[in-house]
Amino acid sequence: GLAVAVRRANMPYLFYRNKIVFNAKTIRYAEIQNTTPTQNALDNLFKTYSLNVAKDFQIRHVSNEIDIHGYLEQLISYSRQTSYS
């Protein structure tokens, strides 16, 4: 249990022009429904937050010092602009 959680926490989220990939999961920016940061008790303790971007895709363990929310909003906007061009 704990070894799997530590291994999973160290896996990178890969941000591409039109999608995010984590482990074997992929989500396109057009499919993202929510970019609001959330925190639970453990997030408060470790100074992190999560983004529940879709029903089955979360970006977790993001340091409070990193503005992934703003970056993700820019990527979504860029993706929309390039899909119409």
Short mmCIF file of the N, C-alpha and C atoms (twelve columns), coordinates in Angstrom:
data_MODEL
# 
_entry.id   MODEL 
# 
loop_
_atom_site.group_PDB 
_atom_site.id 
_atom_site.type_symbol 
_atom_site.label_atom_id 
_atom_site.label_alt_id 
_atom_site.label_comp_id 
_atom_site.label_asym_id 
_atom_site.label_seq_id 
_atom_site.Cartn_x 
_atom_site.Cartn_y 
_atom_site.Cartn_z 
_atom_site.pdbx_PDB_model_num 
ATOM 1   N N  . GLY A 1  0.773   -1.177 0.000   1 
ATOM 2   C CA . GLY A 1  0.000   0.000  0.000   1 
ATOM 3   C C  . GLY A 1  0.836   1.271  0.000   1 
ATOM 4   N N  . LEU A 2  1.687   1.438  1.022   1 
ATOM 5   C CA . LEU A 2  2.457   2.669  1.149   1 
ATOM 6   C C  . LEU A 2  3.474   2.810  0.026   1 
ATOM 7   N N  . ALA A 3  4.138   1.713  -0.350  1 
ATOM 8   C CA . ALA A 3  5.135   1.757  -1.423  1 
ATOM 9   C C  . ALA A 3  4.485   2.161  -2.750  1 
ATOM 10  N N  . VAL A 4  3.299   1.657  -3.008  1 
ATOM 11  C CA . VAL A 4  2.584   2.004  -4.239  1 
ATOM 12  C C  . VAL A 4  2.202   3.482  -4.228  1 
ATOM 13  N N  . ALA A 5  1.748   3.985  -3.071  1 
ATOM 14  C CA . ALA A 5  1.367   5.389  -2.961  1 
ATOM 15  C C  . ALA A 5  2.572   6.304  -3.186  1 
ATOM 16  N N  . VAL A 6  3.717   5.960  -2.616  1 
ATOM 17  C CA . VAL A 6  4.924   6.767  -2.795  1 
ATOM 18  C C  . VAL A 6  5.371   6.729  -4.245  1 
ATOM 19  N N  . ARG A 7  5.355   5.563  -4.854  1 
ATOM 20  C CA . ARG A 7  5.744   5.434  -6.267  1 
ATOM 21  C C  . ARG A 7  4.823   6.259  -7.161  1 
ATOM 22  N N  . ARG A 8  3.533   6.181  -6.904  1 
ATOM 23  C CA . ARG A 8  2.554   6.912  -7.713  1 
ATOM 24  C C  . ARG A 8  2.703   8.422  -7.529  1 
ATOM 25  N N  . ALA A 9  3.018   8.869  -6.310  1 
ATOM 26  C CA . ALA A 9  3.183   10.298 -6.040  1 
ATOM 27  C C  . ALA A 9  4.391   10.864 -6.779  1 
ATOM 28  N N  . ASN A 10 5.372   10.029 -7.084  1 
ATOM 29  C CA . ASN A 10 6.573   10.489 -7.786  1 
ATOM 30  C C  . ASN A 10 6.464   10.409 -9.305  1 
ATOM 31  N N  . MET A 11 5.353   9.915  -9.824  1 
ATOM 32  C CA . MET A 11 5.172   9.822  -11.270 1 
ATOM 33  C C  . MET A 11 4.836   11.204 -11.823 1 
ATOM 34  N N  . PRO A 12 5.379   11.560 -12.982 1 
ATOM 35  C CA . PRO A 12 5.131   12.901 -13.533 1 
ATOM 36  C C  . PRO A 12 3.815   12.994 -14.307 1 
ATOM 37  N N  . TYR A 13 3.249   14.187 -14.278 1 
ATOM 38  C CA . TYR A 13 2.151   14.530 -15.171 1 
ATOM 39  C C  . TYR A 13 2.800   15.153 -16.393 1 
ATOM 40  N N  . LEU A 14 2.468   14.666 -17.572 1 
ATOM 41  C CA . LEU A 14 3.060   15.162 -18.816 1 
ATOM 42  C C  . LEU A 14 2.043   16.043 -19.533 1 
ATOM 43  N N  . PHE A 15 2.391   17.314 -19.697 1 
ATOM 44  C CA . PHE A 15 1.509   18.289 -20.346 1 
ATOM 45  C C  . PHE A 15 1.941   18.460 -21.796 1 
ATOM 46  N N  . TYR A 16 1.034   18.145 -22.721 1 
ATOM 47  C CA . TYR A 16 1.282   18.302 -24.153 1 
ATOM 48  C C  . TYR A 16 0.415   19.438 -24.689 1 
ATOM 49  N N  . ARG A 17 0.513   19.702 -25.972 1 
ATOM 50  C CA . ARG A 17 -0.243  20.800 -26.587 1 
ATOM 51  C C  . ARG A 17 -1.747  20.602 -26.479 1 
ATOM 52  N N  . ASN A 18 -2.199  19.344 -26.517 1 
ATOM 53  C CA . ASN A 18 -3.637  19.102 -26.528 1 
ATOM 54  C C  . ASN A 18 -4.131  18.130 -25.452 1 
ATOM 55  N N  . LYS A 19 -3.222  17.667 -24.569 1 
ATOM 56  C CA . LYS A 19 -3.640  16.677 -23.578 1 
ATOM 57  C C  . LYS A 19 -2.671  16.624 -22.398 1 
ATOM 58  N N  . ILE A 20 -3.133  15.956 -21.332 1 
ATOM 59  C CA . ILE A 20 -2.312  15.651 -20.165 1 
ATOM 60  C C  . ILE A 20 -2.264  14.137 -20.041 1 
ATOM 61  N N  . VAL A 21 -1.091  13.600 -19.742 1 
ATOM 62  C CA . VAL A 21 -0.927  12.155 -19.568 1 
ATOM 63  C C  . VAL A 21 -0.358  11.899 -18.175 1 
ATOM 64  N N  . PHE A 22 -0.972  10.962 -17.465 1 
ATOM 65  C CA . PHE A 22 -0.457  10.520 -16.169 1 
ATOM 66  C C  . PHE A 22 -0.642  9.011  -16.098 1 
ATOM 67  N N  . ASN A 23 0.483   8.304  -15.893 1 
ATOM 68  C CA . ASN A 23 0.454   6.845  -15.851 1 
ATOM 69  C C  . ASN A 23 -0.133  6.357  -17.176 1 
ATOM 70  N N  . ALA A 24 -1.245  5.655  -17.152 1 
ATOM 71  C CA . ALA A 24 -1.850  5.178  -18.401 1 
ATOM 72  C C  . ALA A 24 -3.075  6.000  -18.790 1 
ATOM 73  N N  . LYS A 25 -3.369  7.062  -18.036 1 
ATOM 74  C CA . LYS A 25 -4.553  7.885  -18.301 1 
ATOM 75  C C  . LYS A 25 -4.192  9.110  -19.130 1 
ATOM 76  N N  . THR A 26 -5.109  9.461  -20.019 1 
ATOM 77  C CA . THR A 26 -4.950  10.643 -20.870 1 
ATOM 78  C C  . THR A 26 -6.248  11.435 -20.844 1 
ATOM 79  N N  . ILE A 27 -6.120  12.756 -20.788 1 
ATOM 80  C CA . ILE A 27 -7.293  13.623 -20.902 1 
ATOM 81  C C  . ILE A 27 -6.955  14.771 -21.841 1 
ATOM 82  N N  . ARG A 28 -7.842  15.029 -22.775 1 
ATOM 83  C CA . ARG A 28 -7.672  16.156 -23.688 1 
ATOM 84  C C  . ARG A 28 -8.191  17.418 -22.996 1 
ATOM 85  N N  . TYR A 29 -7.594  18.552 -23.332 1 
ATOM 86  C CA . TYR A 29 -8.001  19.801 -22.702 1 
ATOM 87  C C  . TYR A 29 -9.473  20.104 -22.951 1 
ATOM 88  N N  . ALA A 30 -10.002 19.694 -24.089 1 
ATOM 89  C CA . ALA A 30 -11.415 19.921 -24.409 1 
ATOM 90  C C  . ALA A 30 -12.342 19.144 -23.466 1 
ATOM 91  N N  . GLU A 31 -11.831 18.093 -22.829 1 
ATOM 92  C CA . GLU A 31 -12.631 17.269 -21.926 1 
ATOM 93  C C  . GLU A 31 -12.600 17.759 -20.477 1 
ATOM 94  N N  . ILE A 32 -11.755 18.729 -20.180 1 
ATOM 95  C CA . ILE A 32 -11.611 19.204 -18.804 1 
ATOM 96  C C  . ILE A 32 -12.846 19.981 -18.396 1 
ATOM 97  N N  . GLN A 33 -13.419 19.591 -17.263 1 
ATOM 98  C CA . GLN A 33 -14.658 20.179 -16.785 1 
ATOM 99  C C  . GLN A 33 -14.456 21.163 -15.637 1 
ATOM 100 N N  . ASN A 34 -13.351 21.029 -14.895 1 
ATOM 101 C CA . ASN A 34 -13.161 21.820 -13.690 1 
ATOM 102 C C  . ASN A 34 -11.672 22.073 -13.468 1 
ATOM 103 N N  . THR A 35 -11.317 23.292 -13.116 1 
ATOM 104 C CA . THR A 35 -9.918  23.590 -12.804 1 
ATOM 105 C C  . THR A 35 -9.783  24.241 -11.432 1 
ATOM 106 N N  . THR A 36 -10.807 24.118 -10.607 1 
ATOM 107 C CA . THR A 36 -10.787 24.724 -9.282  1 
ATOM 108 C C  . THR A 36 -9.929  23.901 -8.331  1 
ATOM 109 N N  . PRO A 37 -8.944  24.525 -7.690  1 
ATOM 110 C CA . PRO A 37 -8.114  23.798 -6.725  1 
ATOM 111 C C  . PRO A 37 -8.916  23.396 -5.487  1 
ATOM 112 N N  . THR A 38 -8.619  22.214 -4.945  1 
ATOM 113 C CA . THR A 38 -9.242  21.740 -3.707  1 
ATOM 114 C C  . THR A 38 -8.153  21.279 -2.750  1 
ATOM 115 N N  . GLN A 39 -8.460  21.345 -1.451  1 
ATOM 116 C CA . GLN A 39 -7.523  20.891 -0.422  1 
ATOM 117 C C  . GLN A 39 -8.275  20.090 0.621   1 
ATOM 118 N N  . ASN A 40 -7.655  18.995 1.050   1 
ATOM 119 C CA . ASN A 40 -8.183  18.255 2.187   1 
ATOM 120 C C  . ASN A 40 -7.222  18.449 3.362   1 
ATOM 121 N N  . ALA A 41 -7.443  17.763 4.463   1 
ATOM 122 C CA . ALA A 41 -6.615  17.939 5.660   1 
ATOM 123 C C  . ALA A 41 -5.151  17.600 5.387   1 
ATOM 124 N N  . LEU A 42 -4.901  16.525 4.630   1 
ATOM 125 C CA . LEU A 42 -3.515  16.158 4.329   1 
ATOM 126 C C  . LEU A 42 -2.850  17.176 3.410   1 
ATOM 127 N N  . ASP A 43 -3.624  17.719 2.464   1 
ATOM 128 C CA . ASP A 43 -3.084  18.774 1.601   1 
ATOM 129 C C  . ASP A 43 -2.667  19.985 2.437   1 
ATOM 130 N N  . ASN A 44 -3.493  20.359 3.403   1 
ATOM 131 C CA . ASN A 44 -3.150  21.482 4.283   1 
ATOM 132 C C  . ASN A 44 -1.871  21.193 5.063   1 
ATOM 133 N N  . LEU A 45 -1.740  19.974 5.545   1 
ATOM 134 C CA . LEU A 45 -0.563  19.580 6.314   1 
ATOM 135 C C  . LEU A 45 0.708   19.640 5.467   1 
ATOM 136 N N  . PHE A 46 0.634   19.144 4.231   1 
ATOM 137 C CA . PHE A 46 1.806   19.080 3.356   1 
ATOM 138 C C  . PHE A 46 1.927   20.275 2.399   1 
ATOM 139 N N  . LYS A 47 1.031   21.247 2.543   1 
ATOM 140 C CA . LYS A 47 1.034   22.458 1.711   1 
ATOM 141 C C  . LYS A 47 0.948   22.115 0.220   1 
ATOM 142 N N  . THR A 48 -0.062  21.307 -0.097  1 
ATOM 143 C CA . THR A 48 -0.330  20.915 -1.476  1 
ATOM 144 C C  . THR A 48 -1.812  21.135 -1.781  1 
ATOM 145 N N  . TYR A 49 -2.188  20.920 -3.034  1 
ATOM 146 C CA . TYR A 49 -3.594  20.960 -3.437  1 
ATOM 147 C C  . TYR A 49 -3.802  20.002 -4.598  1 
ATOM 148 N N  . SER A 50 -5.054  19.815 -4.976  1 
ATOM 149 C CA . SER A 50 -5.420  18.928 -6.082  1 
ATOM 150 C C  . SER A 50 -6.358  19.655 -7.027  1 
ATOM 151 N N  . LEU A 51 -6.395  19.187 -8.263  1 
ATOM 152 C CA . LEU A 51 -7.360  19.663 -9.252  1 
ATOM 153 C C  . LEU A 51 -8.135  18.450 -9.751  1 
ATOM 154 N N  . ASN A 52 -9.438  18.440 -9.544  1 
ATOM 155 C CA . ASN A 52 -10.288 17.377 -10.064 1 
ATOM 156 C C  . ASN A 52 -10.809 17.827 -11.414 1 
ATOM 157 N N  . VAL A 53 -10.007 17.596 -12.452 1 
ATOM 158 C CA . VAL A 53 -10.311 18.154 -13.771 1 
ATOM 159 C C  . VAL A 53 -11.421 17.418 -14.508 1 
ATOM 160 N N  . ALA A 54 -11.670 16.171 -14.146 1 
ATOM 161 C CA . ALA A 54 -12.757 15.388 -14.741 1 
ATOM 162 C C  . ALA A 54 -13.153 14.302 -13.748 1 
ATOM 163 N N  . LYS A 55 -14.202 13.608 -14.062 1 
ATOM 164 C CA . LYS A 55 -14.720 12.579 -13.150 1 
ATOM 165 C C  . LYS A 55 -13.653 11.547 -12.787 1 
ATOM 166 N N  . ASP A 56 -12.853 11.148 -13.747 1 
ATOM 167 C CA . ASP A 56 -11.868 10.092 -13.508 1 
ATOM 168 C C  . ASP A 56 -10.423 10.551 -13.726 1 
ATOM 169 N N  . PHE A 57 -10.159 11.862 -13.583 1 
ATOM 170 C CA . PHE A 57 -8.796  12.358 -13.767 1 
ATOM 171 C C  . PHE A 57 -8.541  13.492 -12.775 1 
ATOM 172 N N  . GLN A 58 -7.565  13.282 -11.890 1 
ATOM 173 C CA . GLN A 58 -7.194  14.280 -10.901 1 
ATOM 174 C C  . GLN A 58 -5.703  14.574 -11.010 1 
ATOM 175 N N  . ILE A 59 -5.358  15.819 -10.779 1 
ATOM 176 C CA . ILE A 59 -3.953  16.211 -10.651 1 
ATOM 177 C C  . ILE A 59 -3.741  16.433 -9.165  1 
ATOM 178 N N  . ARG A 60 -2.937  15.589 -8.547  1 
ATOM 179 C CA . ARG A 60 -2.801  15.599 -7.087  1 
ATOM 180 C C  . ARG A 60 -1.392  15.976 -6.658  1 
ATOM 181 N N  . HIS A 61 -1.292  16.341 -5.374  1 
ATOM 182 C CA . HIS A 61 -0.016  16.608 -4.702  1 
ATOM 183 C C  . HIS A 61 0.756   17.755 -5.363  1 
ATOM 184 N N  . VAL A 62 0.062   18.822 -5.728  1 
ATOM 185 C CA . VAL A 62 0.696   19.991 -6.335  1 
ATOM 186 C C  . VAL A 62 1.079   20.955 -5.205  1 
ATOM 187 N N  . SER A 63 2.320   21.392 -5.186  1 
ATOM 188 C CA . SER A 63 2.777   22.328 -4.163  1 
ATOM 189 C C  . SER A 63 1.999   23.633 -4.256  1 
ATOM 190 N N  . ASN A 64 1.681   24.221 -3.100  1 
ATOM 191 C CA . ASN A 64 0.991   25.517 -3.082  1 
ATOM 192 C C  . ASN A 64 1.792   26.599 -3.784  1 
ATOM 193 N N  . GLU A 65 3.087   26.411 -3.915  1 
ATOM 194 C CA . GLU A 65 3.945   27.403 -4.553  1 
ATOM 195 C C  . GLU A 65 3.865   27.366 -6.079  1 
ATOM 196 N N  . ILE A 66 3.238   26.341 -6.635  1 
ATOM 197 C CA . ILE A 66 3.145   26.177 -8.087  1 
ATOM 198 C C  . ILE A 66 1.722   26.484 -8.540  1 
ATOM 199 N N  . ASP A 67 1.591   27.365 -9.528  1 
ATOM 200 C CA . ASP A 67 0.279   27.759 -10.034 1 
ATOM 201 C C  . ASP A 67 -0.114  26.903 -11.245 1 
ATOM 202 N N  . ILE A 68 -0.408  25.637 -10.998 1 
ATOM 203 C CA . ILE A 68 -0.844  24.734 -12.079 1 
ATOM 204 C C  . ILE A 68 -2.208  25.185 -12.602 1 
ATOM 205 N N  . HIS A 69 -3.049  25.713 -11.734 1 
ATOM 206 C CA . HIS A 69 -4.378  26.171 -12.143 1 
ATOM 207 C C  . HIS A 69 -4.272  27.200 -13.263 1 
ATOM 208 N N  . GLY A 70 -3.447  28.222 -13.078 1 
ATOM 209 C CA . GLY A 70 -3.275  29.255 -14.107 1 
ATOM 210 C C  . GLY A 70 -2.664  28.702 -15.381 1 
ATOM 211 N N  . TYR A 71 -1.671  27.837 -15.215 1 
ATOM 212 C CA . TYR A 71 -1.015  27.212 -16.369 1 
ATOM 213 C C  . TYR A 71 -2.010  26.367 -17.160 1 
ATOM 214 N N  . LEU A 72 -2.826  25.607 -16.449 1 
ATOM 215 C CA . LEU A 72 -3.816  24.756 -17.102 1 
ATOM 216 C C  . LEU A 72 -4.855  25.588 -17.844 1 
ATOM 217 N N  . GLU A 73 -5.280  26.711 -17.253 1 
ATOM 218 C CA . GLU A 73 -6.224  27.600 -17.926 1 
ATOM 219 C C  . GLU A 73 -5.625  28.127 -19.232 1 
ATOM 220 N N  . GLN A 74 -4.342  28.466 -19.225 1 
ATOM 221 C CA . GLN A 74 -3.672  28.936 -20.444 1 
ATOM 222 C C  . GLN A 74 -3.628  27.836 -21.500 1 
ATOM 223 N N  . LEU A 75 -3.323  26.609 -21.087 1 
ATOM 224 C CA . LEU A 75 -3.271  25.493 -22.037 1 
ATOM 225 C C  . LEU A 75 -4.643  25.212 -22.641 1 
ATOM 226 N N  . ILE A 76 -5.681  25.292 -21.826 1 
ATOM 227 C CA . ILE A 76 -7.043  25.071 -22.324 1 
ATOM 228 C C  . ILE A 76 -7.395  26.150 -23.349 1 
ATOM 229 N N  . SER A 77 -7.082  27.391 -23.029 1 
ATOM 230 C CA . SER A 77 -7.354  28.501 -23.942 1 
ATOM 231 C C  . SER A 77 -6.585  28.336 -25.248 1 
ATOM 232 N N  . TYR A 78 -5.310  27.988 -25.153 1 
ATOM 233 C CA . TYR A 78 -4.486  27.772 -26.342 1 
ATOM 234 C C  . TYR A 78 -5.045  26.630 -27.183 1 
ATOM 235 N N  . SER A 79 -5.468  25.565 -26.532 1 
ATOM 236 C CA . SER A 79 -6.011  24.399 -27.237 1 
ATOM 237 C C  . SER A 79 -7.277  24.780 -28.004 1 
ATOM 238 N N  . ARG A 80 -8.122  25.595 -27.394 1 
ATOM 239 C CA . ARG A 80 -9.357  26.035 -28.062 1 
ATOM 240 C C  . ARG A 80 -9.046  26.923 -29.272 1 
ATOM 241 N N  . GLN A 81 -8.061  27.804 -29.121 1 
ATOM 242 C CA . GLN A 81 -7.702  28.705 -30.214 1 
ATOM 243 C C  . GLN A 81 -7.123  27.944 -31.395 1 
ATOM 244 N N  . THR A 82 -6.281  26.961 -31.132 1 
ATOM 245 C CA . THR A 82 -5.644  26.224 -32.220 1 
ATOM 246 C C  . THR A 82 -6.597  25.222 -32.852 1 
ATOM 247 N N  . SER A 83 -7.626  24.776 -32.133 1 
ATOM 248 C CA . SER A 83 -8.557  23.820 -32.735 1 
ATOM 249 C C  . SER A 83 -9.479  24.508 -33.734 1 
ATOM 250 N N  . TYR A 84 -9.670  25.822 -33.583 1 
ATOM 251 C CA . TYR A 84 -10.519 26.555 -34.515 1 
ATOM 252 C C  . TYR A 84 -9.744  27.145 -35.675 1 
ATOM 253 N N  . SER A 85 -8.428  27.146 -35.585 1 
ATOM 254 C CA . SER A 85 -7.602  27.745 -36.644 1 
ATOM 255 C C  . SER A 85 -7.392  26.797 -37.789 1 
# 
